[in-house]
Amino acid sequence: MKKLFRMSDLGLLSYYLGIEVSQTEEGITLCQRSYAAKILEMAGLSSCNSCSTPMECRLKLVKDDGETAFDTTLYRSIIGSLRYLLNSRPDIAHAVGIVSRFMEKPSTSHWAAVKQILRYIQGTLSYGCHYRTGHGKPVLTGYSDSDHAGDTGDRKSTSGQAFFLGDNIVTWTSQKQKIVAISSCEAEYVAAAAATCQGVWLSRLLGEMQGQRAEKFRLLVDNMSAIALAKNPVHHDRSKHIDVKFHFIREAMEAGEVEIIHVGTQEQLADLLTKALGRVRFIELRQKLGVVKISKPS
């Protein structure tokens, strides 16, 4: 490129759009320490007390809760900033996704939930994603999970998915489903179908980058009924109501693009992306996702 363009070599990437990058022989780290501190300053919580989790267990927020209305402009500004922070913080994806549902008409109870996230960030300012140097050829592995009817307003479920290349997380999503699932099996099946679409795209992208054919990836699901539904080509009575587009997962399995594997609930890493967890379980999954404390570069 230097032969074609007038340019300078600035060395290894260290900072890009608020993301601090460190590259060493041990691996690469991504952190948004300074950006997170600016969010706290914007919210007037620079010196607030920290907490151990971004959301309280069993907290249920609704749109019209009868509480006093909160400043819509400030609420939307903080939520928008938090969503950008998700580029290096999958541990807050579920909590930020929940509070993002109330930007139209936020109340003081919704702001209290946002403050909980900010207090958690205060205690984890130096946390980010650590990508370890691997040995051998890394395998693409996805985790798919779902709660059931977690939104008390419209009874829609929340899907969570996380994809790893080797031991390193590369994409993560926590998103409310667009349909109302009438069973936990259906909710898990819909989540797995969405994860399959993402996995097929990632697999093909990796193949193009390496100049190779896209390889089969593994998708780990903790619901045996959803796995059975994905493997069964017969449209039995219990699945006739499910939209045809969600059966894409069957087509991908028949084409050899994905292998669906059962994983125990305790090993389901996407669990953190679908519900608020207790401190011990949350910290355990946060570490397994690769979100660790990152020391400042010397």
mmCIF file of C-alpha atoms in Angstrom:
data_model
loop_
_atom_site.group_PDB
_atom_site.id
_atom_site.type_symbol
_atom_site.label_atom_id
_atom_site.label_comp_id
_atom_site.label_asym_id
_atom_site.label_seq_id
_atom_site.Cartn_x
_atom_site.Cartn_y
_atom_site.Cartn_z
ATOM 1 C CA MET A 1 0.000 0.000 0.000
ATOM 2 C CA LYS A 2 2.939 2.326 0.600
ATOM 3 C CA LYS A 3 3.881 1.972 -3.065
ATOM 4 C CA LEU A 4 0.413 3.104 -4.200
ATOM 5 C CA PHE A 5 -0.441 5.728 -1.546
ATOM 6 C CA ARG A 6 1.358 8.377 0.443
ATOM 7 C CA MET A 7 1.034 7.081 3.977
ATOM 8 C CA SER A 8 2.874 6.634 7.261
ATOM 9 C CA ASP A 9 3.245 3.516 9.379
ATOM 10 C CA LEU A 10 2.065 4.424 12.890
ATOM 11 C CA GLY A 11 2.916 1.029 14.321
ATOM 12 C CA LEU A 12 0.553 -1.335 16.108
ATOM 13 C CA LEU A 13 -3.008 -0.155 16.713
ATOM 14 C CA SER A 14 -3.369 1.250 20.238
ATOM 15 C CA TYR A 15 -6.536 3.388 20.200
ATOM 16 C CA TYR A 16 -9.513 3.476 17.865
ATOM 17 C CA LEU A 17 -12.867 5.262 18.357
ATOM 18 C CA GLY A 18 -12.733 5.023 22.143
ATOM 19 C CA ILE A 19 -11.439 1.425 22.167
ATOM 20 C CA GLU A 20 -8.028 0.916 23.776
ATOM 21 C CA VAL A 21 -6.072 -1.893 22.094
ATOM 22 C CA SER A 22 -3.011 -3.663 23.462
ATOM 23 C CA GLN A 23 -1.109 -6.252 21.412
ATOM 24 C CA THR A 24 1.520 -8.485 23.013
ATOM 25 C CA GLU A 25 2.919 -11.975 22.519
ATOM 26 C CA GLU A 26 0.328 -13.297 24.996
ATOM 27 C CA GLY A 27 -2.584 -11.931 22.995
ATOM 28 C CA ILE A 28 -4.739 -8.874 22.323
ATOM 29 C CA THR A 29 -6.892 -6.906 24.758
ATOM 30 C CA LEU A 30 -9.774 -4.534 24.023
ATOM 31 C CA CYS A 31 -10.885 -2.084 26.695
ATOM 32 C CA GLN A 32 -12.991 1.103 26.816
ATOM 33 C CA ARG A 33 -11.795 2.370 30.185
ATOM 34 C CA SER A 34 -11.738 6.076 29.296
ATOM 35 C CA TYR A 35 -15.029 5.936 27.425
ATOM 36 C CA ALA A 36 -16.742 4.226 30.363
ATOM 37 C CA ALA A 37 -15.431 6.911 32.712
ATOM 38 C CA LYS A 38 -16.943 9.589 30.450
ATOM 39 C CA ILE A 39 -20.340 7.882 30.633
ATOM 40 C CA LEU A 40 -20.205 7.959 34.429
ATOM 41 C CA GLU A 41 -19.258 11.631 34.333
ATOM 42 C CA MET A 42 -22.122 12.385 31.940
ATOM 43 C CA ALA A 43 -24.568 10.701 34.333
ATOM 44 C CA GLY A 44 -23.108 12.484 37.368
ATOM 45 C CA LEU A 45 -21.974 9.199 38.939
ATOM 46 C CA SER A 46 -18.197 9.526 38.729
ATOM 47 C CA SER A 47 -17.785 8.894 42.451
ATOM 48 C CA CYS A 48 -20.674 6.485 43.028
ATOM 49 C CA ASN A 49 -20.391 3.252 44.981
ATOM 50 C CA SER A 50 -19.829 0.128 42.900
ATOM 51 C CA CYS A 51 -21.880 -3.099 42.843
ATOM 52 C CA SER A 52 -21.111 -6.668 41.767
ATOM 53 C CA THR A 53 -23.785 -7.261 39.091
ATOM 54 C CA PRO A 54 -25.357 -4.993 36.426
ATOM 55 C CA MET A 55 -28.941 -6.025 37.238
ATOM 56 C CA GLU A 56 -30.783 -7.386 40.249
ATOM 57 C CA CYS A 57 -32.102 -10.930 40.067
ATOM 58 C CA ARG A 58 -35.838 -11.264 39.416
ATOM 59 C CA LEU A 59 -36.151 -7.564 38.551
ATOM 60 C CA LYS A 60 -39.163 -7.020 36.292
ATOM 61 C CA LEU A 61 -39.531 -3.678 34.523
ATOM 62 C CA VAL A 62 -42.706 -2.591 32.703
ATOM 63 C CA LYS A 63 -43.438 0.365 30.442
ATOM 64 C CA ASP A 64 -46.288 2.054 32.279
ATOM 65 C CA ASP A 65 -45.338 1.438 35.910
ATOM 66 C CA GLY A 66 -46.999 4.540 37.352
ATOM 67 C CA GLU A 67 -43.673 6.018 38.506
ATOM 68 C CA THR A 68 -42.587 9.618 37.928
ATOM 69 C CA ALA A 69 -41.385 10.348 34.391
ATOM 70 C CA PHE A 70 -37.637 10.759 33.919
ATOM 71 C CA ASP A 71 -35.640 13.087 31.633
ATOM 72 C CA THR A 72 -36.013 11.414 28.231
ATOM 73 C CA THR A 73 -33.034 13.202 26.657
ATOM 74 C CA LEU A 74 -30.583 12.164 29.389
ATOM 75 C CA TYR A 75 -31.943 8.617 29.477
ATOM 76 C CA ARG A 76 -31.562 8.111 25.733
ATOM 77 C CA SER A 77 -28.097 9.681 25.741
ATOM 78 C CA ILE A 78 -26.830 7.332 28.470
ATOM 79 C CA ILE A 79 -28.401 4.271 26.832
ATOM 80 C CA GLY A 80 -26.843 5.146 23.475
ATOM 81 C CA SER A 81 -23.436 5.474 25.117
ATOM 82 C CA LEU A 82 -23.865 2.175 26.960
ATOM 83 C CA ARG A 83 -24.732 0.418 23.721
ATOM 84 C CA TYR A 84 -21.407 1.536 22.237
ATOM 85 C CA LEU A 85 -19.656 0.249 25.360
ATOM 86 C CA LEU A 86 -20.957 -3.218 24.440
ATOM 87 C CA ASN A 87 -18.191 -3.438 21.815
ATOM 88 C CA SER A 88 -15.865 -4.719 24.542
ATOM 89 C CA ARG A 89 -18.288 -5.616 27.356
ATOM 90 C CA PRO A 90 -20.551 -8.635 26.648
ATOM 91 C CA ASP A 91 -21.158 -8.900 30.404
ATOM 92 C CA ILE A 92 -23.569 -5.942 30.334
ATOM 93 C CA ALA A 93 -25.329 -6.853 27.055
ATOM 94 C CA HIS A 94 -28.457 -8.280 28.698
ATOM 95 C CA ALA A 95 -28.898 -5.454 31.214
ATOM 96 C CA VAL A 96 -28.416 -2.754 28.567
ATOM 97 C CA GLY A 97 -30.831 -4.565 26.271
ATOM 98 C CA ILE A 98 -33.502 -4.557 28.968
ATOM 99 C CA VAL A 99 -33.276 -0.841 29.800
ATOM 100 C CA SER A 100 -33.159 0.006 26.069
ATOM 101 C CA ARG A 101 -36.798 -1.086 25.798
ATOM 102 C CA PHE A 102 -38.023 1.970 27.728
ATOM 103 C CA MET A 103 -36.435 4.863 25.824
ATOM 104 C CA GLU A 104 -39.806 6.073 24.543
ATOM 105 C CA LYS A 105 -41.155 6.936 27.997
ATOM 106 C CA PRO A 106 -38.649 6.264 30.803
ATOM 107 C CA SER A 107 -39.571 6.545 34.468
ATOM 108 C CA THR A 108 -37.567 6.828 37.676
ATOM 109 C CA SER A 109 -37.686 3.051 38.158
ATOM 110 C CA HIS A 110 -36.131 2.560 34.718
ATOM 111 C CA TRP A 111 -33.434 5.096 35.574
ATOM 112 C CA ALA A 112 -32.741 3.207 38.813
ATOM 113 C CA ALA A 113 -32.004 0.112 36.699
ATOM 114 C CA VAL A 114 -29.644 2.165 34.519
ATOM 115 C CA LYS A 115 -27.881 3.450 37.644
ATOM 116 C CA GLN A 116 -27.344 -0.159 38.714
ATOM 117 C CA ILE A 117 -25.516 -0.773 35.409
ATOM 118 C CA LEU A 118 -23.441 2.382 35.883
ATOM 119 C CA ARG A 119 -22.519 1.373 39.432
ATOM 120 C CA TYR A 120 -21.391 -1.997 38.108
ATOM 121 C CA ILE A 121 -19.279 -0.263 35.455
ATOM 122 C CA GLN A 122 -17.743 1.926 38.168
ATOM 123 C CA GLY A 123 -16.364 -1.212 39.807
ATOM 124 C CA THR A 124 -15.204 -2.741 36.517
ATOM 125 C CA LEU A 125 -13.794 0.247 34.623
ATOM 126 C CA SER A 126 -10.625 -1.639 33.689
ATOM 127 C CA TYR A 127 -12.429 -4.730 32.366
ATOM 128 C CA GLY A 128 -12.482 -5.735 28.728
ATOM 129 C CA CYS A 129 -12.055 -8.633 26.301
ATOM 130 C CA HIS A 130 -8.826 -10.606 26.287
ATOM 131 C CA TYR A 131 -7.984 -12.626 23.186
ATOM 132 C CA ARG A 132 -5.379 -15.289 23.899
ATOM 133 C CA THR A 133 -2.952 -16.565 21.308
ATOM 134 C CA GLY A 134 -4.123 -20.032 20.311
ATOM 135 C CA HIS A 135 -2.328 -23.133 19.155
ATOM 136 C CA GLY A 136 -3.541 -25.100 16.163
ATOM 137 C CA LYS A 137 -6.586 -24.360 14.070
ATOM 138 C CA PRO A 138 -9.370 -22.618 16.037
ATOM 139 C CA VAL A 139 -12.884 -24.071 15.803
ATOM 140 C CA LEU A 140 -16.003 -21.889 15.497
ATOM 141 C CA THR A 141 -18.385 -22.703 18.355
ATOM 142 C CA GLY A 142 -21.660 -20.999 19.230
ATOM 143 C CA TYR A 143 -23.826 -20.985 22.354
ATOM 144 C CA SER A 144 -27.561 -20.330 22.093
ATOM 145 C CA ASP A 145 -29.952 -19.784 24.999
ATOM 146 C CA SER A 146 -33.310 -18.205 25.767
ATOM 147 C CA ASP A 147 -35.543 -17.359 28.683
ATOM 148 C CA HIS A 148 -39.298 -17.867 28.295
ATOM 149 C CA ALA A 149 -41.801 -14.994 28.340
ATOM 150 C CA GLY A 150 -39.379 -12.853 30.314
ATOM 151 C CA ASP A 151 -40.975 -9.556 29.258
ATOM 152 C CA THR A 152 -43.998 -9.062 31.488
ATOM 153 C CA GLY A 153 -45.462 -6.489 29.089
ATOM 154 C CA ASP A 154 -45.834 -8.506 25.888
ATOM 155 C CA ARG A 155 -44.617 -11.923 27.128
ATOM 156 C CA LYS A 156 -41.894 -12.163 24.506
ATOM 157 C CA SER A 157 -38.710 -14.079 25.266
ATOM 158 C CA THR A 158 -35.086 -12.933 25.136
ATOM 159 C CA SER A 159 -32.534 -14.726 22.955
ATOM 160 C CA GLY A 160 -28.849 -14.842 23.773
ATOM 161 C CA GLN A 161 -26.024 -16.067 21.576
ATOM 162 C CA ALA A 162 -22.238 -16.049 21.843
ATOM 163 C CA PHE A 163 -19.752 -17.298 19.257
ATOM 164 C CA PHE A 164 -16.193 -18.294 20.018
ATOM 165 C CA LEU A 165 -13.273 -18.835 17.668
ATOM 166 C CA GLY A 166 -11.220 -21.255 19.687
ATOM 167 C CA ASP A 167 -11.391 -19.928 23.252
ATOM 168 C CA ASN A 168 -12.003 -16.307 22.249
ATOM 169 C CA ILE A 169 -15.412 -14.682 21.981
ATOM 170 C CA VAL A 170 -15.964 -12.898 18.652
ATOM 171 C CA THR A 171 -19.676 -11.988 18.586
ATOM 172 C CA TRP A 172 -22.449 -11.779 21.179
ATOM 173 C CA THR A 173 -26.102 -10.785 21.139
ATOM 174 C CA SER A 174 -28.896 -10.330 23.669
ATOM 175 C CA GLN A 175 -32.164 -9.496 21.923
ATOM 176 C CA LYS A 176 -35.892 -9.744 22.499
ATOM 177 C CA GLN A 177 -37.609 -12.153 20.128
ATOM 178 C CA LYS A 178 -40.129 -10.770 17.642
ATOM 179 C CA ILE A 179 -42.767 -13.419 18.341
ATOM 180 C CA VAL A 180 -44.498 -14.727 21.447
ATOM 181 C CA ALA A 181 -43.273 -18.266 22.131
ATOM 182 C CA ILE A 182 -45.900 -20.496 23.729
ATOM 183 C CA SER A 183 -43.351 -22.859 25.265
ATOM 184 C CA SER A 184 -39.748 -22.881 26.428
ATOM 185 C CA CYS A 185 -39.008 -25.345 23.609
ATOM 186 C CA GLU A 186 -40.239 -22.873 21.008
ATOM 187 C CA ALA A 187 -38.327 -19.994 22.597
ATOM 188 C CA GLU A 188 -35.098 -22.042 22.552
ATOM 189 C CA TYR A 189 -35.788 -23.175 18.975
ATOM 190 C CA VAL A 190 -36.286 -19.616 17.744
ATOM 191 C CA ALA A 191 -33.074 -18.551 19.506
ATOM 192 C CA ALA A 192 -31.167 -21.479 17.961
ATOM 193 C CA ALA A 193 -32.476 -20.591 14.487
ATOM 194 C CA ALA A 194 -31.190 -17.028 14.845
ATOM 195 C CA ALA A 195 -27.843 -18.328 16.116
ATOM 196 C CA THR A 196 -27.639 -20.693 13.145
ATOM 197 C CA CYS A 197 -28.016 -17.775 10.724
ATOM 198 C CA GLN A 198 -25.209 -15.938 12.505
ATOM 199 C CA GLY A 199 -23.017 -19.039 12.611
ATOM 200 C CA VAL A 200 -23.454 -19.802 8.908
ATOM 201 C CA TRP A 201 -22.497 -16.223 8.056
ATOM 202 C CA LEU A 202 -19.423 -16.331 10.325
ATOM 203 C CA SER A 203 -18.355 -19.681 8.928
ATOM 204 C CA ARG A 204 -18.604 -18.442 5.356
ATOM 205 C CA LEU A 205 -16.766 -15.223 6.251
ATOM 206 C CA LEU A 206 -13.900 -17.197 7.816
ATOM 207 C CA GLY A 207 -13.769 -19.409 4.740
ATOM 208 C CA GLU A 208 -13.501 -16.392 2.425
ATOM 209 C CA MET A 209 -10.776 -14.799 4.569
ATOM 210 C CA GLN A 210 -8.740 -18.013 4.546
ATOM 211 C CA GLY A 211 -9.460 -18.890 0.945
ATOM 212 C CA GLN A 212 -11.088 -22.141 1.993
ATOM 213 C CA ARG A 213 -14.492 -23.760 1.952
ATOM 214 C CA ALA A 214 -16.761 -22.862 4.867
ATOM 215 C CA GLU A 215 -16.554 -25.529 7.557
ATOM 216 C CA LYS A 216 -19.245 -26.937 9.815
ATOM 217 C CA PHE A 217 -19.552 -25.128 13.141
ATOM 218 C CA ARG A 218 -20.915 -26.367 16.451
ATOM 219 C CA LEU A 219 -23.943 -24.861 18.156
ATOM 220 C CA LEU A 220 -24.477 -25.721 21.832
ATOM 221 C CA VAL A 221 -28.080 -25.663 23.106
ATOM 222 C CA ASP A 222 -29.273 -26.688 26.589
ATOM 223 C CA ASN A 223 -32.822 -27.692 25.623
ATOM 224 C CA MET A 224 -33.259 -31.288 24.424
ATOM 225 C CA SER A 225 -36.757 -30.625 23.053
ATOM 226 C CA ALA A 226 -35.480 -27.822 20.824
ATOM 227 C CA ILE A 227 -32.664 -30.058 19.561
ATOM 228 C CA ALA A 228 -35.143 -32.850 18.798
ATOM 229 C CA LEU A 229 -37.379 -30.387 16.933
ATOM 230 C CA ALA A 230 -34.410 -29.199 14.875
ATOM 231 C CA LYS A 231 -33.418 -32.740 13.936
ATOM 232 C CA ASN A 232 -36.957 -33.944 13.156
ATOM 233 C CA PRO A 233 -37.882 -33.204 9.495
ATOM 234 C CA VAL A 234 -41.549 -34.002 10.103
ATOM 235 C CA HIS A 235 -43.918 -31.092 10.732
ATOM 236 C CA HIS A 236 -45.759 -32.593 13.676
ATOM 237 C CA ASP A 237 -48.715 -30.928 15.366
ATOM 238 C CA ARG A 238 -46.680 -29.226 18.069
ATOM 239 C CA SER A 239 -44.600 -27.240 15.569
ATOM 240 C CA LYS A 240 -47.146 -26.306 12.886
ATOM 241 C CA HIS A 241 -47.666 -22.867 14.400
ATOM 242 C CA ILE A 242 -43.950 -21.986 14.223
ATOM 243 C CA ASP A 243 -43.116 -19.695 11.313
ATOM 244 C CA VAL A 244 -41.426 -21.488 8.416
ATOM 245 C CA LYS A 245 -38.430 -19.118 8.509
ATOM 246 C CA PHE A 246 -37.337 -20.544 11.866
ATOM 247 C CA HIS A 247 -36.971 -23.998 10.304
ATOM 248 C CA PHE A 248 -33.885 -22.709 8.474
ATOM 249 C CA ILE A 249 -31.933 -24.556 11.146
ATOM 250 C CA ARG A 250 -33.077 -27.910 9.719
ATOM 251 C CA GLU A 251 -31.917 -26.965 6.239
ATOM 252 C CA ALA A 252 -28.515 -25.923 7.610
ATOM 253 C CA MET A 253 -28.177 -29.249 9.432
ATOM 254 C CA GLU A 254 -29.039 -31.237 6.309
ATOM 255 C CA ALA A 255 -26.483 -29.224 4.324
ATOM 256 C CA GLY A 256 -23.800 -30.082 6.870
ATOM 257 C CA GLU A 257 -23.262 -26.451 7.881
ATOM 258 C CA VAL A 258 -24.029 -26.844 11.584
ATOM 259 C CA GLU A 259 -23.890 -29.528 14.237
ATOM 260 C CA ILE A 260 -26.338 -29.103 17.114
ATOM 261 C CA ILE A 261 -24.945 -30.363 20.433
ATOM 262 C CA HIS A 262 -26.587 -30.507 23.859
ATOM 263 C CA VAL A 263 -24.811 -28.704 26.672
ATOM 264 C CA GLY A 264 -25.656 -28.742 30.353
ATOM 265 C CA THR A 265 -27.209 -25.638 31.865
ATOM 266 C CA GLN A 266 -24.134 -25.036 34.036
ATOM 267 C CA GLU A 267 -21.935 -24.946 30.909
ATOM 268 C CA GLN A 268 -24.299 -22.734 28.886
ATOM 269 C CA LEU A 269 -22.226 -19.551 28.483
ATOM 270 C CA ALA A 270 -25.071 -17.661 26.770
ATOM 271 C CA ASP A 271 -27.051 -17.851 30.027
ATOM 272 C CA LEU A 272 -25.533 -14.504 31.017
ATOM 273 C CA LEU A 273 -27.097 -12.906 27.912
ATOM 274 C CA THR A 274 -30.696 -13.922 28.661
ATOM 275 C CA LYS A 275 -31.338 -13.189 32.336
ATOM 276 C CA ALA A 276 -30.074 -11.415 35.435
ATOM 277 C CA LEU A 277 -27.896 -13.762 37.499
ATOM 278 C CA GLY A 278 -26.619 -13.924 41.045
ATOM 279 C CA ARG A 279 -23.143 -12.629 41.844
ATOM 280 C CA VAL A 280 -21.314 -15.974 41.949
ATOM 281 C CA ARG A 281 -22.839 -17.344 38.729
ATOM 282 C CA PHE A 282 -22.442 -13.987 36.963
ATOM 283 C CA ILE A 283 -18.740 -13.674 37.795
ATOM 284 C CA GLU A 284 -18.151 -17.284 36.737
ATOM 285 C CA LEU A 285 -19.722 -16.770 33.287
ATOM 286 C CA ARG A 286 -18.113 -13.350 32.859
ATOM 287 C CA GLN A 287 -14.701 -14.939 33.214
ATOM 288 C CA LYS A 288 -15.576 -17.757 30.808
ATOM 289 C CA LEU A 289 -16.650 -15.188 28.206
ATOM 290 C CA GLY A 290 -13.159 -13.700 28.391
ATOM 291 C CA VAL A 291 -14.074 -10.443 30.144
ATOM 292 C CA VAL A 292 -11.209 -9.816 32.566
ATOM 293 C CA LYS A 293 -9.480 -6.973 34.345
ATOM 294 C CA ILE A 294 -6.937 -5.378 32.033
ATOM 295 C CA SER A 295 -3.946 -3.560 33.451
ATOM 296 C CA LYS A 296 -2.969 -0.187 32.035
ATOM 297 C CA PRO A 297 -0.134 -0.329 29.494
ATOM 298 C CA SER A 298 3.185 0.760 30.946
#
